[in-house]
PDB file of C-alpha atoms in Angstrom:
ATOM      1  CA  ILE A  21     110.581 102.636 106.082  1.00  0.00           C
ATOM      2  CA  ILE A  22     108.698 104.291 103.538  1.00  0.00           C
ATOM      3  CA  ILE A  23     105.837 105.659 104.932  1.00  0.00           C
ATOM      4  CA  LYS A  24     102.981 105.317 101.991  1.00  0.00           C
ATOM      5  CA  ASP A  25      99.347 107.163 103.908  1.00  0.00           C
ATOM      6  CA  PHE A  26      98.968 108.916 106.780  1.00  0.00           C
ATOM      7  CA  ALA A  27      95.978 106.908 108.965  1.00  0.00           C
ATOM      8  CA  PHE A  28      95.877 109.560 112.261  1.00  0.00           C
ATOM      9  CA  ALA A  29      96.861 110.709 115.342  1.00  0.00           C
ATOM     10  CA  SER A  30      95.513 109.935 118.877  1.00  0.00           C
ATOM     11  CA  THR A  31      96.054 110.730 122.489  1.00  0.00           C
ATOM     12  CA  LEU A  32      94.507 108.292 125.038  1.00  0.00           C
ATOM     13  CA  TYR A  33      94.701 107.752 128.679  1.00  0.00           C
ATOM     14  CA  SER A  34      95.486 104.121 130.285  1.00  0.00           C
ATOM     15  CA  GLU A  35      94.334 103.953 134.089  1.00  0.00           C
ATOM     16  CA  LYS A  36      96.799 101.179 136.068  1.00  0.00           C
ATOM     17  CA  ASN A  37      96.638  97.685 135.058  1.00  0.00           C
ATOM     18  CA  ASN A  38      94.364  98.512 132.042  1.00  0.00           C
ATOM     19  CA  SER A  39      95.480  95.901 129.269  1.00  0.00           C
ATOM     20  CA  SER A  40      94.414  94.533 126.181  1.00  0.00           C
ATOM     21  CA  GLN A  41      96.029  92.123 123.908  1.00  0.00           C
ATOM     22  CA  LYS A  42      96.147  92.970 119.866  1.00  0.00           C
ATOM     23  CA  THR A  43      95.972  90.743 117.238  1.00  0.00           C
ATOM     24  CA  ASP A  44      97.563  91.253 113.724  1.00  0.00           C
ATOM     25  CA  ARG A  45      97.387  94.655 113.733  1.00  0.00           C
ATOM     26  CA  ILE A  46      96.026  96.809 110.618  1.00  0.00           C
ATOM     27  CA  ARG A  47      98.465  99.632 110.741  1.00  0.00           C
ATOM     28  CA  TRP A  48     102.464 100.601 111.298  1.00  0.00           C
ATOM     29  CA  ALA A  49     102.318 102.827 114.576  1.00  0.00           C
ATOM     30  CA  LEU A  50     104.714 105.230 116.208  1.00  0.00           C
ATOM     31  CA  GLY A  51     103.665 105.077 120.491  1.00  0.00           C
ATOM     32  CA  LEU A  52     104.741 107.326 123.026  1.00  0.00           C
ATOM     33  CA  LYS A  53     103.874 107.764 126.440  1.00  0.00           C
ATOM     34  CA  LYS A  54     103.713 111.476 127.873  1.00  0.00           C
ATOM     35  CA  GLU A  55     103.629 110.087 131.218  1.00  0.00           C
ATOM     36  CA  GLY A  56     103.584 106.556 132.959  1.00  0.00           C
ATOM     37  CA  GLU A  57     104.816 103.330 131.331  1.00  0.00           C
ATOM     38  CA  THR A  58     103.150 100.513 129.158  1.00  0.00           C
ATOM     39  CA  ILE A  59     104.658  97.236 128.969  1.00  0.00           C
ATOM     40  CA  TYR A  60     103.951  95.623 125.559  1.00  0.00           C
ATOM     41  CA  THR A  61     104.775  91.449 125.509  1.00  0.00           C
ATOM     42  CA  THR A  62     105.107  89.400 122.465  1.00  0.00           C
ATOM     43  CA  LYS A  63     106.541  85.743 122.281  1.00  0.00           C
ATOM     44  CA  SER A  64     109.715  87.462 121.430  1.00  0.00           C
ATOM     45  CA  GLY A  65     110.057  89.566 124.089  1.00  0.00           C
ATOM     46  CA  THR A  66     108.988  92.576 126.707  1.00  0.00           C
ATOM     47  CA  TYR A  67     109.061  96.220 125.337  1.00  0.00           C
ATOM     48  CA  LEU A  68     109.009  98.991 127.331  1.00  0.00           C
ATOM     49  CA  SER A  69     107.016 102.811 126.753  1.00  0.00           C
ATOM     50  CA  ASN A  70     107.197 105.821 128.297  1.00  0.00           C
ATOM     51  CA  LYS A  71     108.366 108.891 127.802  1.00  0.00           C
ATOM     52  CA  ASP A  72     111.834 108.340 127.222  1.00  0.00           C
ATOM     53  CA  ASN A  73     111.408 105.289 125.016  1.00  0.00           C
ATOM     54  CA  LEU A  74     109.247 105.755 121.566  1.00  0.00           C
ATOM     55  CA  ILE A  75     107.661 102.386 120.688  1.00  0.00           C
ATOM     56  CA  ILE A  76     107.438 101.148 117.026  1.00  0.00           C
ATOM     57  CA  LEU A  77     104.379  98.889 116.581  1.00  0.00           C
ATOM     58  CA  PRO A  78     104.414  97.072 112.981  1.00  0.00           C
ATOM     59  CA  LYS A  79     101.552  96.421 111.141  1.00  0.00           C
ATOM     60  CA  GLY A  80     100.639  92.502 111.371  1.00  0.00           C
ATOM     61  CA  SER A  81     102.356  92.440 115.007  1.00  0.00           C
ATOM     62  CA  SER A  82      99.984  90.730 117.965  1.00  0.00           C
ATOM     63  CA  TYR A  83     101.009  91.777 121.380  1.00  0.00           C
ATOM     64  CA  LYS A  84      99.899  92.329 124.517  1.00  0.00           C
ATOM     65  CA  TRP A  85      99.770  95.640 126.408  1.00  0.00           C
ATOM     66  CA  GLU A  86      99.652  96.411 130.160  1.00  0.00           C
ATOM     67  CA  SER A  87      99.533 100.062 131.489  1.00  0.00           C
ATOM     68  CA  THR A  88     101.973  99.539 134.600  1.00  0.00           C
ATOM     69  CA  VAL A  89     102.175 103.246 135.473  1.00  0.00           C
ATOM     70  CA  PRO A  90      98.651 105.560 134.168  1.00  0.00           C
ATOM     71  CA  GLY A  91      99.294 108.318 131.896  1.00  0.00           C
ATOM     72  CA  HIS A  92      98.616 109.412 127.905  1.00  0.00           C
ATOM     73  CA  PHE A  93      99.821 107.494 125.182  1.00  0.00           C
ATOM     74  CA  SER A  94      99.983 108.877 122.146  1.00  0.00           C
ATOM     75  CA  ALA A  95      99.795 107.127 118.770  1.00  0.00           C
ATOM     76  CA  ILE A  96     100.393 107.739 115.133  1.00  0.00           C
ATOM     77  CA  GLU A  97      99.128 105.488 112.527  1.00  0.00           C
ATOM     78  CA  PHE A  98     100.650 104.832 109.157  1.00  0.00           C
ATOM     79  CA  GLU A  99     100.544 102.435 106.250  1.00  0.00           C
ATOM     80  CA  CYS A 100     103.959 101.081 104.833  1.00  0.00           C
ATOM     81  CA  ASP A 101     104.970  98.036 103.020  1.00  0.00           C
ATOM     82  CA  LEU A 102     108.041  97.237 105.448  1.00  0.00           C
ATOM     83  CA  GLU A 103     107.431  93.863 106.810  1.00  0.00           C
ATOM     84  CA  ASN A 104     108.841  93.072 110.585  1.00  0.00           C
ATOM     85  CA  ASP A 105     107.201  90.707 113.023  1.00  0.00           C
ATOM     86  CA  ASP A 106     109.243  92.238 116.361  1.00  0.00           C
ATOM     87  CA  ILE A 107     108.249  95.697 118.078  1.00  0.00           C
ATOM     88  CA  LEU A 108     110.785  97.968 118.619  1.00  0.00           C
ATOM     89  CA  SER A 109     111.725  99.962 121.522  1.00  0.00           C
ATOM     90  CA  LEU A 110     113.855 102.835 121.245  1.00  0.00           C
ATOM     91  CA  PRO A 111     115.243 104.798 124.359  1.00  0.00           C
ATOM     92  CA  LEU A 112     115.517 108.586 123.582  1.00  0.00           C
ATOM     93  CA  LYS A 113     118.070 111.165 124.239  1.00  0.00           C
ATOM     94  CA  ASN A 114     116.052 113.799 123.013  1.00  0.00           C
ATOM     95  CA  SER A 115     112.777 112.896 124.107  1.00  0.00           C
ATOM     96  CA  GLU A 116     111.271 116.570 124.358  1.00  0.00           C
ATOM     97  CA  LYS A 117     111.747 116.735 120.971  1.00  0.00           C
ATOM     98  CA  ILE A 118     109.917 113.851 119.984  1.00  0.00           C
ATOM     99  CA  HIS A 119     107.091 114.953 122.410  1.00  0.00           C
ATOM    100  CA  ARG A 120     107.116 118.104 120.027  1.00  0.00           C
ATOM    101  CA  LEU A 121     106.534 116.659 116.830  1.00  0.00           C
ATOM    102  CA  PHE A 122     103.950 113.934 118.634  1.00  0.00           C
ATOM    103  CA  ASN A 123     101.880 117.065 119.573  1.00  0.00           C
ATOM    104  CA  GLU A 124     102.773 118.814 116.101  1.00  0.00           C
ATOM    105  CA  ILE A 125     101.132 115.406 113.926  1.00  0.00           C
ATOM    106  CA  GLU A 126      98.538 115.826 116.468  1.00  0.00           C
ATOM    107  CA  TYR A 127      97.554 119.278 115.663  1.00  0.00           C
ATOM    108  CA  LYS A 128      98.232 118.535 111.834  1.00  0.00           C
ATOM    109  CA  HIS A 129      95.807 115.635 112.105  1.00  0.00           C
ATOM    110  CA  ILE A 130      92.741 117.918 113.948  1.00  0.00           C
ATOM    111  CA  THR A 131      93.565 120.976 111.722  1.00  0.00           C
ATOM    112  CA  LYS A 132      93.796 119.212 108.344  1.00  0.00           C
ATOM    113  CA  THR A 133      95.758 122.484 106.753  1.00  0.00           C
ATOM    114  CA  PRO A 134      96.989 122.230 102.990  1.00  0.00           C
ATOM    115  CA  MET A 135      99.019 118.910 102.745  1.00  0.00           C
ATOM    116  CA  TYR A 136      98.891 118.316 106.622  1.00  0.00           C
ATOM    117  CA  LYS A 137      99.484 114.222 105.725  1.00  0.00           C
ATOM    118  CA  ILE A 138     102.708 115.451 103.591  1.00  0.00           C
ATOM    119  CA  GLU A 139     103.572 117.226 106.401  1.00  0.00           C
ATOM    120  CA  ILE A 140     102.979 114.555 109.267  1.00  0.00           C
ATOM    121  CA  ILE A 141     104.706 112.128 107.232  1.00  0.00           C
ATOM    122  CA  LYS A 142     107.738 114.234 107.202  1.00  0.00           C
ATOM    123  CA  SER A 143     107.551 115.026 111.163  1.00  0.00           C
ATOM    124  CA  CYS A 144     107.450 111.139 110.940  1.00  0.00           C
ATOM    125  CA  TYR A 145     110.716 110.324 109.636  1.00  0.00           C
ATOM    126  CA  SER A 146     112.301 112.949 111.493  1.00  0.00           C
ATOM    127  CA  ILE A 147     110.975 111.043 114.862  1.00  0.00           C
ATOM    128  CA  ILE A 148     111.996 107.699 113.497  1.00  0.00           C
ATOM    129  CA  LEU A 149     115.429 109.579 112.207  1.00  0.00           C
ATOM    130  CA  GLU A 150     116.013 111.513 115.775  1.00  0.00           C
ATOM    131  CA  ALA A 151     114.952 108.085 117.532  1.00  0.00           C
ATOM    132  CA  ILE A 152     117.866 106.050 115.916  1.00  0.00           C
ATOM    133  CA  LYS A 153     120.523 108.777 115.902  1.00  0.00           C
ATOM    134  CA  GLY A 154     123.675 108.073 117.033  1.00  0.00           C
ATOM    135  CA  LYS A 155     122.705 104.124 117.036  1.00  0.00           C
ATOM    136  CA  LYS A 156     124.923 101.432 115.596  1.00  0.00           C
ATOM    137  CA  TYR A 157     122.813 100.240 112.257  1.00  0.00           C
ATOM    138  CA  LEU A 158     124.005  97.752 109.873  1.00  0.00           C
ATOM    139  CA  PRO A 159     121.290  97.972 107.037  1.00  0.00           C
ATOM    140  CA  ASN A 160     121.144  94.552 104.527  1.00  0.00           C
ATOM    141  CA  GLU A 161     121.919  94.336 101.078  1.00  0.00           C
ATOM    142  CA  LYS A 162     118.323  95.587 100.212  1.00  0.00           C
ATOM    143  CA  GLN A 163     117.855  98.129 102.157  1.00  0.00           C
ATOM    144  CA  LEU A 164     121.653  99.683 100.882  1.00  0.00           C
ATOM    145  CA  LYS A 165     119.728 100.247  97.794  1.00  0.00           C
ATOM    146  CA  ILE A 166     117.189 101.882  98.595  1.00  0.00           C
ATOM    147  CA  MET A 167     118.963 104.114 100.880  1.00  0.00           C
ATOM    148  CA  PRO A 168     119.160 106.763  97.620  1.00  0.00           C
ATOM    149  CA  ALA A 169     115.517 106.976  97.326  1.00  0.00           C
ATOM    150  CA  LEU A 170     115.126 107.590 100.978  1.00  0.00           C
ATOM    151  CA  GLU A 171     117.456 110.489 101.013  1.00  0.00           C
ATOM    152  CA  TYR A 172     115.954 111.663  98.012  1.00  0.00           C
ATOM    153  CA  ILE A 173     112.244 111.406  99.356  1.00  0.00           C
ATOM    154  CA  ALA A 174     113.020 113.235 102.603  1.00  0.00           C
ATOM    155  CA  LYS A 175     114.920 116.481 100.319  1.00  0.00           C
ATOM    156  CA  ASN A 176     112.236 116.292  97.939  1.00  0.00           C
ATOM    157  CA  PHE A 177     108.781 115.818 100.068  1.00  0.00           C
ATOM    158  CA  ASP A 178     107.168 118.402  99.189  1.00  0.00           C
ATOM    159  CA  LYS A 179     107.401 118.259  95.442  1.00  0.00           C
ATOM    160  CA  PRO A 180     105.263 115.343  93.301  1.00  0.00           C
ATOM    161  CA  ILE A 181     108.161 112.571  93.423  1.00  0.00           C
ATOM    162  CA  LYS A 182     107.666 109.801  90.164  1.00  0.00           C
ATOM    163  CA  ASN A 183     108.634 105.805  90.378  1.00  0.00           C
ATOM    164  CA  GLU A 184     110.789 106.751  87.517  1.00  0.00           C
ATOM    165  CA  GLU A 185     113.100 109.491  89.690  1.00  0.00           C
ATOM    166  CA  LEU A 186     113.389 106.994  92.107  1.00  0.00           C
ATOM    167  CA  ALA A 187     114.377 104.323  90.260  1.00  0.00           C
ATOM    168  CA  LYS A 188     116.750 106.450  88.704  1.00  0.00           C
ATOM    169  CA  THR A 189     118.714 107.569  92.087  1.00  0.00           C
ATOM    170  CA  THR A 190     118.916 103.870  92.990  1.00  0.00           C
ATOM    171  CA  GLY A 191     120.131 102.203  89.436  1.00  0.00           C
ATOM    172  CA  LEU A 192     117.396  99.941  89.711  1.00  0.00           C
TER     173      LEU A 192
END
């Protein structure tokens, strides 16, 4: 995932049995229930979001969601070129750390400190890395080719990065 731009962060409250349908989602989102539980249903499956399960909602995805247990839900929306149709629900081993990162992102979004978007994008990567830590993952051939560029971005997020530098790190 290469995050191109941060859009917004917010926390909302959903009552029990509150539900809605989303068609052709306009941006990617990371979602996490602070308390309560929401079920997402697509053609390919059912996905759980609660305080111990991070949900990743891809751009272009269509789904129905239902709040089965009331509670606050935090969402971080961003732009990304990655294409994927399926929602991901990732069980969290360190949910306190993820909740803290969500809170920091929302605070940075509200206060809009200098370089807040860069700091938020870095925190989004931290959330994703923490969520997949310890999971068995086999990248495809294209992902293997860009892995060095992702590592370079993570190490140099606070500096101007040129496409030529990323191409050089990947050999493309």
